[in-house]
Amino acid sequence: TQLLEQSPQFLSIQEGENLTVYCNSSSVFSSLQWYRQEPGEGPVLLVTVVTGGEVKKLKRLTFQFGDARKDSSLHITAAQPGDTGLYLCAGEHSWGKLQFGAGTQVVVTP
Amino acid sequence: DAGVIQSPRHEVTEMGQEVTLRCKPISGHDYLFWYRQTMMRGLELLIYFNNNVPIDDSGMPEDRFSAKMPNASFSTLKIQPSEPRDSAVYFCASSLGGSSYEQYFGPGTRLTVT
């Protein structure tokens, strides 16, 4: 089984601060996805990265896929309370089959 | 579109009882996935279907679990008999297929087995 490790497990910051979440594996994935999950709801896809070294931006969120396609990071600039949630990375083994990391719980307080 | 629909949203049952969870995927999506989420193990893929055919059921924990997809608009996940360790949130997700990687998740069914 290809393990996906996320760090940190929990992150509590003040509004306006920046944060970075990491997702690491010893194995190569064909693509990597980031999801956000809010209480009582299913995960919602934020982005998919496919190419090694790829950087994608979604407003204040920046996603990067490592050159070797084994790791990824999510950086949030000037976090807002609406960014609060469980952030999950998911590596794609073969088409459609995802393996999820344990998640990073982010809490942004006003 | 209404998104992926799951029912019931909450289920409380006694150990030994049969439990059936239901899912209606987004119309036109060719792939359907069943996941289980717990604090200890996170989000785990149980089984997925392509065009109503089970492709990979290696995540199904044991023979007590079974899943069917009789048509493109309906799937069930059955646990018989249920055990307290089956308590979790079960998610159904669907995907368009082709070049689309995105999986759309339903709101989940919170199962409690006492």
Short mmCIF file of C-alpha atoms in Angstrom, two decimals:
data_model
loop_
_atom_site.label_atom_id
_atom_site.label_comp_id
_atom_site.label_asym_id
_atom_site.label_seq_id
_atom_site.Cartn_x
_atom_site.Cartn_y
_atom_site.Cartn_z
CA THR A 1 0.00 0.00 0.00
CA GLN A 2 1.32 3.42 -0.93
CA LEU A 3 1.00 5.57 2.16
CA LEU A 4 0.19 9.26 2.02
CA GLU A 5 1.31 11.19 5.07
CA GLN A 6 -0.07 14.60 5.81
CA SER A 7 1.40 17.13 8.18
CA PRO A 8 0.58 18.74 10.42
CA GLN A 9 -2.46 16.88 11.72
CA PHE A 10 -3.90 20.04 13.22
CA LEU A 11 -3.29 23.73 12.58
CA SER A 12 -4.85 26.65 14.41
CA ILE A 13 -4.07 30.15 13.20
CA GLN A 14 -5.40 33.70 13.34
CA GLU A 15 -7.15 35.36 10.45
CA GLY A 16 -4.64 36.96 8.10
CA GLU A 17 -1.83 34.52 8.77
CA ASN A 18 -0.36 32.15 6.19
CA LEU A 19 -0.23 28.37 6.45
CA THR A 20 1.20 25.40 4.59
CA VAL A 21 0.00 21.80 4.61
CA TYR A 22 2.20 18.98 3.35
CA CYS A 23 1.42 15.63 1.73
CA ASN A 24 4.23 13.11 1.30
CA SER A 25 4.64 9.61 -0.08
CA SER A 26 7.52 7.28 -0.86
CA SER A 27 5.79 6.29 -4.08
CA VAL A 28 4.90 8.03 -7.31
CA PHE A 29 1.31 8.91 -8.12
CA SER A 30 -0.09 9.61 -11.56
CA SER A 31 -1.92 12.59 -10.13
CA LEU A 32 -2.70 14.14 -6.78
CA GLN A 33 -5.88 15.83 -5.65
CA TRP A 34 -6.66 18.16 -2.76
CA TYR A 35 -10.09 18.19 -1.12
CA ARG A 36 -11.68 20.24 1.66
CA GLN A 37 -14.28 18.71 3.93
CA GLU A 38 -16.58 20.59 6.28
CA PRO A 39 -18.46 19.00 9.21
CA GLY A 40 -21.41 16.87 8.12
CA GLU A 41 -20.51 17.05 4.45
CA GLY A 42 -18.53 15.08 1.91
CA PRO A 43 -15.14 16.19 0.62
CA VAL A 44 -15.13 18.78 -2.16
CA LEU A 45 -12.38 18.78 -4.76
CA LEU A 46 -10.17 21.88 -4.78
CA VAL A 47 -7.57 20.99 -7.40
CA THR A 48 -5.87 18.19 -9.32
CA VAL A 49 -2.15 18.32 -10.12
CA VAL A 50 -0.71 15.98 -12.70
CA THR A 51 2.72 17.14 -13.87
CA GLY A 52 5.84 17.08 -11.70
CA GLY A 53 6.68 20.61 -10.57
CA GLU A 54 3.22 21.88 -11.42
CA VAL A 55 1.90 24.89 -9.51
CA LYS A 56 -1.77 25.80 -9.47
CA LYS A 57 -3.43 28.78 -7.83
CA LEU A 58 -7.00 29.05 -6.66
CA LYS A 59 -7.49 32.56 -5.29
CA ARG A 60 -5.48 32.58 -2.04
CA LEU A 61 -4.63 28.87 -2.27
CA THR A 62 -1.45 27.69 -4.00
CA PHE A 63 -0.88 24.00 -4.75
CA GLN A 64 2.41 22.48 -5.77
CA PHE A 65 3.26 18.99 -7.00
CA GLY A 66 6.80 17.83 -6.32
CA ASP A 67 9.16 17.28 -9.24
CA ALA A 68 9.20 13.52 -8.58
CA ARG A 69 5.40 13.40 -8.16
CA LYS A 70 5.75 11.96 -4.66
CA ASP A 71 4.80 14.99 -2.59
CA SER A 72 2.61 18.04 -2.66
CA SER A 73 1.90 21.16 -0.64
CA LEU A 74 -1.00 23.49 -0.12
CA HIS A 75 -0.28 27.08 0.90
CA ILE A 76 -2.98 29.48 2.02
CA THR A 77 -2.19 33.19 2.05
CA ALA A 78 -3.99 35.52 4.43
CA ALA A 79 -6.25 32.82 5.80
CA GLN A 80 -9.88 33.63 6.56
CA PRO A 81 -12.39 31.90 8.85
CA GLY A 82 -14.05 30.46 5.75
CA ASP A 83 -10.89 28.45 5.10
CA THR A 84 -11.60 26.37 8.21
CA GLY A 85 -12.00 22.69 7.37
CA LEU A 86 -10.36 19.32 6.97
CA TYR A 87 -7.91 19.34 4.07
CA LEU A 88 -7.32 15.97 2.45
CA CYS A 89 -4.79 15.00 -0.17
CA ALA A 90 -5.48 11.97 -2.37
CA GLY A 91 -3.09 10.16 -4.65
CA GLU A 92 -4.28 8.40 -7.75
CA HIS A 93 -3.02 4.82 -8.15
CA SER A 94 -4.83 4.01 -11.36
CA TRP A 95 -7.66 5.81 -13.00
CA GLY A 96 -10.26 6.73 -10.42
CA LYS A 97 -8.77 4.81 -7.54
CA LEU A 98 -7.68 7.29 -4.88
CA GLN A 99 -5.80 6.82 -1.65
CA PHE A 100 -6.46 9.55 0.88
CA GLY A 101 -4.16 10.98 3.51
CA ALA A 102 -5.40 11.26 7.10
CA GLY A 103 -6.11 14.95 6.65
CA THR A 104 -5.09 18.24 8.23
CA GLN A 105 -7.66 20.01 10.37
CA VAL A 106 -7.30 23.76 9.85
CA VAL A 107 -8.98 26.23 12.19
CA VAL A 108 -8.85 29.94 11.37
CA THR A 109 -10.08 32.20 14.14
CA PRO A 110 -11.20 35.81 13.61
CA ASP B 1 -28.30 18.73 -10.79
CA ALA B 2 -29.02 17.67 -7.23
CA GLY B 3 -25.60 16.12 -6.76
CA VAL B 4 -24.96 12.70 -5.29
CA ILE B 5 -27.85 11.65 -3.07
CA GLN B 6 -27.43 9.28 -0.15
CA SER B 7 -29.99 7.80 2.20
CA PRO B 8 -30.47 7.57 5.04
CA ARG B 9 -28.36 10.41 6.43
CA HIS B 10 -28.25 8.74 9.83
CA GLU B 11 -28.75 5.11 10.79
CA VAL B 12 -28.69 3.62 14.26
CA THR B 13 -29.01 -0.14 14.51
CA GLU B 14 -28.27 -2.97 16.87
CA MET B 15 -25.46 -5.42 16.42
CA GLY B 16 -26.47 -8.32 14.21
CA GLN B 17 -29.01 -6.39 12.18
CA GLU B 18 -28.81 -5.89 8.43
CA VAL B 19 -28.05 -2.38 7.21
CA THR B 20 -28.58 -1.09 3.68
CA LEU B 21 -27.16 2.22 2.53
CA ARG B 22 -28.35 3.78 -0.71
CA CYS B 23 -26.80 6.06 -3.30
CA LYS B 24 -27.98 7.87 -6.40
CA PRO B 25 -25.03 9.16 -8.45
CA ILE B 26 -25.04 12.24 -10.63
CA SER B 27 -26.82 11.53 -13.89
CA GLY B 28 -24.38 10.70 -16.68
CA HIS B 29 -21.51 9.74 -14.40
CA ASP B 30 -19.98 6.40 -15.31
CA TYR B 31 -18.07 5.74 -12.08
CA LEU B 32 -19.43 5.18 -8.59
CA PHE B 33 -17.35 4.83 -5.43
CA TRP B 34 -18.14 3.75 -1.88
CA TYR B 35 -15.90 5.06 0.91
CA ARG B 36 -15.83 4.70 4.69
CA GLN B 37 -14.48 7.40 7.01
CA THR B 38 -13.43 6.89 10.62
CA MET B 39 -11.21 8.84 12.98
CA MET B 40 -8.79 5.94 13.23
CA ARG B 41 -8.46 4.99 9.55
CA GLY B 42 -9.48 8.15 7.72
CA LEU B 43 -11.20 7.88 4.33
CA GLU B 44 -10.94 4.42 2.79
CA LEU B 45 -12.12 3.25 -0.62
CA LEU B 46 -14.31 0.17 -0.27
CA ILE B 47 -15.37 -0.58 -3.85
CA TYR B 48 -15.93 1.16 -7.14
CA PHE B 49 -18.03 0.52 -10.22
CA ASN B 50 -17.65 1.49 -13.87
CA ASN B 51 -20.80 1.36 -15.96
CA ASN B 52 -22.52 -0.61 -13.18
CA VAL B 53 -19.79 -3.27 -13.10
CA PRO B 54 -17.66 -3.71 -9.95
CA ILE B 55 -14.03 -2.99 -10.89
CA ASP B 56 -12.17 -3.19 -7.60
CA ASP B 57 -13.59 -4.47 -4.32
CA SER B 58 -10.26 -5.01 -2.59
CA GLY B 59 -11.18 -2.45 0.05
CA MET B 60 -14.29 -4.29 1.22
CA PRO B 61 -13.35 -5.31 4.77
CA GLU B 62 -14.97 -8.74 4.88
CA ASP B 63 -17.76 -10.92 3.57
CA ARG B 64 -20.31 -9.15 5.71
CA PHE B 65 -20.08 -6.25 3.26
CA SER B 66 -21.61 -6.36 -0.20
CA ALA B 67 -22.36 -3.73 -2.83
CA LYS B 68 -24.55 -3.75 -5.90
CA MET B 69 -25.31 -1.40 -8.75
CA PRO B 70 -28.38 -2.73 -10.57
CA ASN B 71 -28.58 0.29 -12.86
CA ALA B 72 -26.81 3.55 -13.66
CA SER B 73 -28.83 5.55 -11.17
CA PHE B 74 -28.74 3.41 -8.04
CA SER B 75 -26.31 1.57 -5.81
CA THR B 76 -26.51 -0.11 -2.41
CA LEU B 77 -23.99 -1.04 0.24
CA LYS B 78 -25.20 -3.76 2.57
CA ILE B 79 -23.75 -4.92 5.86
CA GLN B 80 -25.08 -8.21 7.22
CA PRO B 81 -24.70 -8.80 10.10
CA SER B 82 -23.59 -5.41 11.39
CA GLU B 83 -21.04 -5.03 14.20
CA PRO B 84 -20.14 -2.06 16.44
CA ARG B 85 -16.79 -1.68 14.61
CA ASP B 86 -18.73 -0.90 11.43
CA SER B 87 -19.77 2.44 12.94
CA ALA B 88 -18.48 5.14 10.59
CA VAL B 89 -19.57 7.66 7.99
CA TYR B 90 -20.10 6.02 4.61
CA PHE B 91 -19.73 8.18 1.51
CA CYS B 92 -20.78 7.56 -2.04
CA ALA B 93 -19.07 9.47 -4.84
CA SER B 94 -19.45 9.56 -8.59
CA SER B 95 -17.26 10.64 -11.47
CA LEU B 96 -17.81 11.41 -15.11
CA GLY B 97 -14.91 9.35 -16.40
CA GLY B 98 -12.97 9.99 -19.57
CA SER B 99 -10.53 12.82 -18.92
CA SER B 100 -12.29 14.00 -15.76
CA TYR B 101 -10.56 13.14 -12.50
CA GLU B 102 -13.04 14.85 -10.24
CA GLN B 103 -15.07 12.81 -7.80
CA TYR B 104 -18.26 14.31 -6.43
CA PHE B 105 -19.13 13.14 -2.96
CA GLY B 106 -22.53 12.76 -1.37
CA PRO B 107 -23.29 14.06 2.14
CA GLY B 108 -22.63 10.66 3.69
CA THR B 109 -24.54 8.26 5.93
CA ARG B 110 -23.54 8.23 9.58
CA LEU B 111 -23.92 4.64 10.80
CA THR B 112 -23.96 3.77 14.47
CA VAL B 113 -24.09 0.12 15.47
CA THR B 114 -24.81 -0.43 19.16
#
